[in-house]
Short mmCIF file of C-alpha atoms in Angstrom, two decimals:
data_model
loop_
_atom_site.label_atom_id
_atom_site.label_comp_id
_atom_site.label_asym_id
_atom_site.label_seq_id
_atom_site.Cartn_x
_atom_site.Cartn_y
_atom_site.Cartn_z
CA MET A 1 33.34 -39.74 -56.41
CA THR A 2 31.02 -41.14 -53.78
CA GLU A 3 29.65 -38.37 -51.64
CA ARG A 4 30.64 -38.43 -48.06
CA ILE A 5 29.03 -36.42 -45.27
CA LEU A 6 31.48 -35.69 -42.50
CA ALA A 7 29.83 -35.00 -39.10
CA SER A 8 30.76 -31.79 -37.35
CA THR A 9 29.55 -32.60 -33.87
CA CYS A 10 31.80 -32.91 -30.88
CA HIS A 11 32.12 -35.69 -28.41
CA PHE A 12 32.88 -34.42 -24.91
CA PHE A 13 35.74 -35.85 -22.98
CA PRO A 14 36.67 -34.41 -19.59
CA ASP A 15 37.88 -30.82 -19.74
CA THR A 16 37.81 -30.50 -23.48
CA CYS A 17 35.79 -30.86 -26.72
CA VAL A 18 37.30 -33.10 -29.40
CA PRO A 19 35.83 -33.61 -32.92
CA THR A 20 35.74 -37.42 -33.07
CA MET A 21 32.62 -38.15 -34.93
CA ALA A 22 34.12 -38.01 -38.44
CA LEU A 23 36.94 -39.47 -40.42
CA GLU A 24 39.93 -37.16 -40.79
CA PRO A 25 40.70 -36.84 -44.51
CA VAL A 26 44.35 -37.20 -45.54
CA VAL A 27 43.99 -37.15 -49.31
CA ASP A 28 40.83 -36.08 -51.14
CA TYR A 29 41.35 -38.02 -54.39
CA PRO A 30 41.55 -40.86 -54.18
CA PHE A 31 39.80 -40.53 -50.82
CA ASN A 32 42.06 -41.65 -47.90
CA ALA A 33 41.06 -40.89 -44.35
CA GLU A 34 42.21 -41.66 -40.76
CA THR A 35 40.28 -42.78 -37.78
CA PRO A 36 40.28 -40.03 -35.15
CA LEU A 37 42.53 -41.21 -32.30
CA PRO A 38 39.90 -40.90 -29.54
CA ALA A 39 37.90 -43.54 -31.40
CA LEU A 40 40.81 -45.96 -30.91
CA THR A 41 40.25 -46.44 -27.18
CA THR A 42 37.89 -49.39 -27.50
CA GLU A 43 38.06 -52.83 -28.99
CA LEU A 44 35.82 -52.09 -31.95
CA THR A 45 35.87 -49.13 -34.43
CA PRO A 46 32.45 -47.95 -35.76
CA THR A 47 32.31 -48.52 -39.51
CA ASN A 48 31.80 -44.83 -40.20
CA LEU A 49 35.07 -44.16 -38.37
CA PHE A 50 37.10 -47.12 -39.80
CA TYR A 51 40.11 -45.72 -41.72
CA VAL A 52 39.85 -45.66 -45.50
CA ARG A 53 42.72 -46.63 -47.83
CA ASN A 54 41.98 -46.25 -51.51
CA HIS A 55 44.58 -46.44 -54.30
CA PHE A 56 42.03 -45.33 -56.93
CA ASP A 57 38.46 -44.08 -56.85
CA VAL A 58 35.86 -46.51 -55.46
CA PRO A 59 34.77 -48.73 -58.38
CA PRO A 60 31.08 -48.66 -59.29
CA ILE A 61 29.73 -52.18 -58.73
CA ASN A 62 26.24 -53.53 -59.49
CA PRO A 63 25.55 -56.11 -56.79
CA PHE A 64 23.10 -57.94 -59.05
CA THR A 65 25.55 -58.50 -61.82
CA TRP A 66 28.79 -58.82 -59.80
CA ARG A 67 30.43 -62.20 -59.87
CA LEU A 68 33.55 -63.75 -58.26
CA GLN A 69 35.65 -65.74 -60.69
CA VAL A 70 37.96 -68.56 -59.63
CA SER A 71 40.45 -69.38 -62.34
CA GLY A 72 43.88 -70.58 -63.18
CA LEU A 73 45.26 -73.97 -62.01
CA VAL A 74 42.13 -75.22 -60.36
CA LYS A 75 40.20 -78.39 -61.03
CA LYS A 76 36.88 -76.68 -61.13
CA PRO A 77 36.68 -73.01 -62.28
CA LEU A 78 33.93 -71.12 -60.50
CA THR A 79 31.74 -68.15 -61.13
CA LEU A 80 29.61 -67.18 -58.13
CA ALA A 81 27.25 -64.48 -57.12
CA LEU A 82 27.18 -63.03 -53.67
CA LYS A 83 24.07 -65.03 -52.74
CA ASP A 84 25.92 -68.20 -53.65
CA LEU A 85 28.77 -67.42 -51.29
CA GLN A 86 26.36 -66.58 -48.50
CA THR A 87 24.83 -70.07 -48.59
CA LEU A 88 28.18 -71.53 -47.59
CA PRO A 89 29.34 -71.99 -43.91
CA GLN A 90 30.42 -68.62 -42.54
CA LYS A 91 32.12 -67.24 -39.50
CA ASP A 92 32.66 -63.90 -37.63
CA LEU A 93 36.10 -62.75 -36.80
CA THR A 94 37.33 -59.59 -35.03
CA VAL A 95 40.36 -58.28 -36.94
CA THR A 96 42.56 -55.19 -36.55
CA LEU A 97 43.78 -53.84 -39.91
CA GLU A 98 46.56 -51.30 -40.28
CA CYS A 99 47.86 -49.57 -43.39
CA ALA A 100 51.53 -50.33 -43.95
CA GLY A 101 52.20 -46.58 -44.34
CA ASN A 102 50.66 -45.71 -40.96
CA GLY A 103 52.95 -43.17 -39.23
CA ARG A 104 54.66 -42.07 -42.45
CA LYS A 105 53.97 -38.45 -41.76
CA ASN A 106 56.24 -38.47 -38.68
CA LEU A 107 59.32 -39.67 -40.51
CA VAL A 108 62.20 -37.23 -41.25
CA PRO A 109 62.66 -36.81 -44.14
CA GLN A 110 59.06 -37.70 -44.97
CA PRO A 111 58.92 -40.30 -47.76
CA SER A 112 56.57 -39.96 -50.72
CA GLY A 113 53.15 -41.63 -50.35
CA VAL A 114 49.99 -40.87 -48.45
CA PRO A 115 51.04 -38.79 -45.43
CA TRP A 116 49.38 -40.86 -42.71
CA GLY A 117 49.58 -39.73 -39.13
CA HIS A 118 48.71 -42.45 -36.55
CA GLY A 119 45.08 -43.15 -37.47
CA ALA A 120 45.40 -45.62 -40.32
CA VAL A 121 44.34 -48.52 -38.08
CA SER A 122 40.99 -49.85 -37.04
CA THR A 123 39.23 -52.91 -35.69
CA ALA A 124 35.96 -54.56 -36.95
CA VAL A 125 34.03 -57.77 -36.86
CA PHE A 126 34.19 -59.23 -40.38
CA THR A 127 31.68 -61.92 -41.55
CA GLY A 128 32.46 -64.26 -44.42
CA ILE A 129 33.58 -67.68 -45.53
CA PRO A 130 37.02 -68.97 -44.77
CA LEU A 131 39.15 -68.92 -47.87
CA LYS A 132 40.42 -72.49 -47.14
CA LEU A 133 36.88 -73.84 -47.16
CA PHE A 134 35.86 -71.85 -50.29
CA MET A 135 38.91 -72.91 -52.35
CA ALA A 136 38.29 -76.52 -51.49
CA GLN A 137 35.30 -76.36 -53.90
CA ALA A 138 37.58 -75.43 -56.73
CA GLY A 139 40.39 -77.86 -56.04
CA ILE A 140 43.99 -76.73 -56.26
CA HIS A 141 46.62 -78.31 -58.56
CA PRO A 142 49.72 -79.52 -56.78
CA THR A 143 51.94 -77.20 -58.79
CA VAL A 144 50.24 -74.04 -57.50
CA GLN A 145 52.64 -71.60 -55.70
CA GLU A 146 50.40 -68.62 -55.13
CA LEU A 147 46.80 -67.36 -55.23
CA VAL A 148 46.35 -63.96 -56.89
CA PHE A 149 43.43 -61.78 -55.67
CA THR A 150 42.27 -59.03 -57.98
CA GLY A 151 40.03 -56.18 -57.15
CA ALA A 152 37.62 -54.08 -59.30
CA ASP A 153 39.64 -50.85 -58.69
CA CYS A 154 41.95 -49.93 -61.40
CA GLY A 155 44.06 -46.91 -62.44
CA GLU A 156 47.32 -45.49 -63.77
CA VAL A 157 50.41 -46.89 -61.99
CA ALA A 158 52.92 -45.42 -64.40
CA PRO A 159 52.57 -42.99 -67.39
CA GLY A 160 50.34 -44.80 -69.87
CA LYS A 161 50.09 -47.98 -67.79
CA GLN A 162 46.79 -49.07 -66.19
CA GLU A 163 46.69 -51.85 -63.66
CA ALA A 164 44.06 -53.26 -61.32
CA TYR A 165 44.86 -53.58 -57.66
CA ALA A 166 46.02 -57.17 -57.13
CA ARG A 167 47.96 -59.05 -54.53
CA SER A 168 49.06 -62.60 -54.05
CA LEU A 169 49.49 -64.92 -51.08
CA PRO A 170 51.69 -68.05 -50.96
CA ILE A 171 49.78 -71.22 -51.31
CA GLU A 172 50.97 -72.33 -47.84
CA MET A 173 48.63 -69.67 -46.34
CA LEU A 174 45.67 -71.59 -47.65
CA SER A 175 45.94 -73.77 -44.55
CA ASP A 176 45.00 -70.80 -42.37
CA PRO A 177 41.29 -71.21 -41.37
CA ASP A 178 40.92 -67.57 -40.46
CA ILE A 179 41.63 -65.85 -43.82
CA LEU A 180 38.13 -64.67 -44.89
CA LEU A 181 36.23 -63.72 -47.99
CA ALA A 182 34.16 -61.21 -46.16
CA TRP A 183 30.83 -59.57 -47.19
CA ALA A 184 29.89 -57.91 -43.87
CA MET A 185 31.56 -55.62 -41.34
CA ASN A 186 30.24 -54.88 -37.84
CA GLY A 187 27.08 -56.78 -38.68
CA GLU A 188 26.19 -54.83 -41.82
CA PRO A 189 27.07 -55.32 -45.54
CA LEU A 190 30.39 -53.78 -46.48
CA THR A 191 30.22 -50.18 -47.45
CA PRO A 192 31.65 -49.04 -50.83
CA ASP A 193 34.78 -47.63 -49.15
CA HIS A 194 35.46 -50.93 -47.48
CA GLY A 195 35.12 -53.29 -50.43
CA PHE A 196 31.48 -53.92 -51.15
CA PRO A 197 30.32 -56.49 -52.04
CA LEU A 198 33.30 -58.80 -51.13
CA ARG A 199 36.80 -58.35 -49.78
CA LEU A 200 39.67 -60.46 -48.59
CA VAL A 201 40.61 -60.19 -44.90
CA VAL A 202 44.05 -61.40 -43.98
CA PRO A 203 44.49 -61.31 -40.18
CA GLN A 204 47.85 -60.22 -38.73
CA TRP A 205 49.12 -58.86 -42.13
CA TYR A 206 49.20 -55.21 -43.04
CA GLY A 207 46.10 -54.00 -44.80
CA MET A 208 47.57 -54.10 -48.32
CA ALA A 209 46.99 -57.88 -48.32
CA SER A 210 43.22 -57.57 -47.67
CA VAL A 211 42.14 -56.86 -51.22
CA LYS A 212 38.86 -54.90 -51.54
CA TRP A 213 36.14 -55.20 -54.23
CA LEU A 214 37.28 -58.68 -54.99
CA THR A 215 36.43 -59.92 -58.43
CA GLU A 216 38.84 -62.83 -59.20
CA ILE A 217 40.98 -65.46 -57.45
CA SER A 218 43.55 -67.01 -59.73
CA ALA A 219 45.80 -70.00 -58.92
CA THR A 220 49.29 -69.74 -60.43
CA ASN A 221 52.53 -71.73 -60.46
CA GLN A 222 54.66 -68.59 -60.74
CA PRO A 223 55.48 -65.73 -58.39
CA PHE A 224 53.10 -62.83 -58.98
CA LYS A 225 54.90 -59.62 -60.08
CA GLY A 226 52.09 -57.09 -60.20
CA PHE A 227 52.71 -53.43 -59.37
CA PHE A 228 51.16 -53.55 -55.88
CA GLN A 229 52.90 -56.80 -55.08
CA GLU A 230 56.28 -55.27 -55.84
CA ASN A 231 55.57 -51.81 -54.40
CA TYR A 232 54.85 -53.04 -50.90
CA ARG A 233 58.39 -53.88 -49.84
CA TYR A 234 60.86 -52.71 -47.21
CA GLU A 235 63.42 -51.06 -49.51
CA THR A 236 66.82 -49.82 -48.37
CA GLU A 237 70.03 -49.17 -50.23
CA THR A 238 71.16 -52.67 -49.46
CA SER A 239 68.09 -54.84 -49.19
CA SER A 240 64.57 -55.44 -50.32
CA ARG A 241 62.03 -57.65 -48.61
CA PRO A 242 58.26 -58.02 -48.81
CA ILE A 243 55.93 -56.53 -46.23
CA THR A 244 53.91 -59.15 -44.40
CA LYS A 245 52.83 -59.20 -40.77
CA MET A 246 52.14 -56.04 -38.76
CA ARG A 247 54.91 -54.83 -36.41
CA ILE A 248 54.10 -54.45 -32.73
CA ARG A 249 52.67 -51.05 -32.02
CA SER A 250 50.63 -49.07 -29.47
CA LEU A 251 48.75 -45.75 -29.56
CA ILE A 252 47.43 -43.19 -27.12
CA GLY A 253 43.90 -42.41 -28.15
CA TRP A 254 43.13 -40.12 -25.27
CA PRO A 255 44.24 -37.51 -24.41
CA ILE A 256 44.96 -36.04 -27.81
CA HIS A 257 48.13 -34.10 -28.62
CA GLY A 258 47.79 -30.50 -27.45
CA ALA A 259 45.02 -31.14 -24.91
CA HIS A 260 44.73 -28.75 -22.00
CA LEU A 261 43.44 -30.64 -18.93
CA ALA A 262 42.52 -29.83 -15.39
CA LEU A 263 44.85 -30.81 -12.56
CA ARG A 264 43.00 -33.92 -11.43
CA PRO A 265 43.24 -37.68 -12.23
CA ILE A 266 43.47 -38.31 -15.96
CA GLU A 267 42.61 -41.49 -17.71
CA ILE A 268 45.12 -42.23 -20.47
CA SER A 269 43.84 -44.88 -22.79
CA GLY A 270 44.46 -46.45 -26.19
CA ILE A 271 45.22 -49.75 -27.98
CA ALA A 272 48.19 -52.04 -28.72
CA TRP A 273 48.52 -54.71 -31.38
CA SER A 274 51.00 -57.04 -33.11
CA GLY A 275 50.79 -59.35 -36.05
CA ARG A 276 53.54 -61.47 -34.58
CA GLY A 277 52.48 -62.32 -31.04
CA ALA A 278 49.88 -61.57 -28.37
CA ILE A 279 50.40 -58.37 -26.41
CA GLN A 280 52.05 -59.18 -23.13
CA SER A 281 52.49 -55.76 -21.50
CA ILE A 282 52.01 -52.03 -22.13
CA TYR A 283 53.93 -49.26 -20.46
CA VAL A 284 53.14 -45.51 -20.34
CA SER A 285 55.49 -42.66 -19.58
CA THR A 286 54.32 -39.26 -18.49
CA ASP A 287 57.74 -37.68 -18.28
CA GLY A 288 59.09 -38.16 -21.80
CA GLY A 289 60.51 -41.64 -21.25
CA ALA A 290 62.43 -41.07 -17.99
CA SER A 291 60.19 -43.53 -16.16
CA TRP A 292 57.47 -46.03 -17.15
CA ILE A 293 54.25 -47.24 -15.54
CA ARG A 294 52.56 -50.50 -16.44
CA ALA A 295 49.05 -49.97 -17.82
CA SER A 296 46.09 -52.23 -17.26
CA ARG A 297 44.87 -54.10 -20.40
CA LYS A 298 41.68 -55.70 -21.55
CA ARG A 299 41.51 -59.08 -23.13
CA PRO A 300 41.40 -58.65 -26.91
CA ALA A 301 38.18 -59.69 -28.74
CA SER A 302 40.12 -62.24 -30.77
CA PRO A 303 43.74 -63.42 -31.33
CA TYR A 304 43.77 -60.95 -34.26
CA ALA A 305 42.30 -57.91 -32.47
CA CYS A 306 43.92 -55.03 -30.73
CA THR A 307 44.30 -54.90 -26.95
CA PRO A 308 42.63 -51.94 -25.30
CA TRP A 309 44.60 -50.45 -22.35
CA ARG A 310 44.16 -47.71 -19.72
CA LEU A 311 46.08 -45.94 -17.00
CA VAL A 312 44.67 -43.47 -14.44
CA TRP A 313 47.36 -40.89 -13.72
CA GLN A 314 47.44 -38.02 -11.22
CA PRO A 315 49.69 -35.24 -12.52
CA PRO A 316 51.84 -33.98 -9.62
CA CYS A 317 51.43 -30.33 -10.61
CA SER A 318 50.44 -27.95 -13.29
CA GLY A 319 52.74 -27.84 -16.36
CA ASN A 320 53.47 -29.40 -19.73
CA TYR A 321 53.93 -33.20 -20.02
CA THR A 322 55.12 -35.56 -22.70
CA LEU A 323 53.15 -38.83 -22.83
CA MET A 324 54.49 -41.96 -24.48
CA VAL A 325 53.34 -45.50 -24.78
CA ARG A 326 55.31 -48.74 -25.52
CA ALA A 327 54.17 -52.36 -26.01
CA LEU A 328 55.81 -55.74 -25.71
CA ASP A 329 54.47 -58.98 -27.19
CA ARG A 330 54.93 -62.55 -25.97
CA LEU A 331 57.60 -63.27 -28.58
CA GLY A 332 59.71 -60.51 -27.14
CA ASN A 333 59.06 -57.99 -29.91
CA GLN A 334 58.90 -54.33 -28.60
CA GLN A 335 58.57 -50.97 -30.20
CA PRO A 336 61.79 -49.13 -31.06
CA TRP A 337 62.61 -45.63 -29.88
CA ASP A 338 63.39 -44.54 -33.44
CA PRO A 339 61.77 -45.42 -36.70
CA VAL A 340 63.31 -48.19 -38.79
CA GLN A 341 64.02 -46.21 -42.03
CA ASN A 342 63.13 -47.48 -45.51
CA LEU A 343 62.51 -45.88 -48.83
CA HIS A 344 58.74 -45.77 -48.69
CA GLY A 345 58.31 -45.24 -44.99
CA TYR A 346 56.53 -48.55 -44.36
CA GLY A 347 56.05 -50.25 -40.98
CA ASN A 348 56.90 -47.24 -38.72
CA ASN A 349 56.16 -48.57 -35.25
CA SER A 350 58.32 -46.20 -33.21
CA ILE A 351 57.10 -44.94 -29.87
CA GLN A 352 54.30 -42.34 -30.06
CA GLN A 353 54.79 -39.08 -28.23
CA ILE A 354 52.14 -36.48 -27.42
CA GLN A 355 52.25 -33.27 -25.50
CA ILE A 356 49.60 -32.01 -23.16
CA SER A 357 49.29 -29.23 -20.59
CA VAL A 358 47.77 -29.53 -17.21
CA GLY A 359 46.45 -26.72 -15.12
CA SER A 360 43.34 -24.77 -14.22
CA ILE A 361 40.49 -24.73 -16.80
CA GLY A 362 38.13 -21.82 -17.22
#
């Protein structure tokens, strides 16, 4: 496994010391780790703090021999090196990605799967070529229904059954000019954990769609039934539907749960996002939901990026407080009080609650 050095330094916020300079491991093998919540108070997440979602170990890739294959029902099959891709017209796009299992740890009973808290979400500037422009070189047959994206990571999905991580997108999404084949993140080449040398980035969708370590794009005239295509579904006793766009959500990045703060004005801050509509308003409660105060928000860096927000609050007296945040988007979507239950605990966007204490320090 790739060696990772986790920093042990502290970043000082008012009244307390919070370890925010390192990812917070959730599962050691394969390595999965959350972004520390105080890092989610600005519009961009540093690459070293961007959450990591791995289904298997990071595949060893030689950048000099790596190639992207374009196959299936295309008029011109392609085999391209990274340097070939980088000669094509490219764009930068700021995108918030969230794991579909983010918040699973807070469900009762807790479903199986990686026990994510709230930190499986991050925002970065991705650089690459639009998928639409790239696939125009290959030419798509009119019978194509889906594009299948296959990564280099592979492992056991059932006893005795090995399968590479692969996901498909309906051919209609090829008209989207902002789906990227990305080779850079925050101005630097992708790191191994984030898909070096090339990954797919699908704005507004949960992160399972943004296939890492991309090795092949195949055009097919049949629905793709791979393990990871079928596993990412909202399953209940009576229904089953695929997971697609991110549900509206907001988080408090600061203060953190359990913080002990002085009795003076406190800046509460965090982010909000939605894959279905621009964020319209964000409300914070400091009394467990009895009353709500509208927070100020910053313009997001792109239509696909989180909205940073803040509220300066003066606690009326010493004591314990329950802080909550709730967001509303322009299509009328808002966060529910209670999680929407499903078999695998996907898409939990219920209102976050944290407890803090306020009083004299030192």
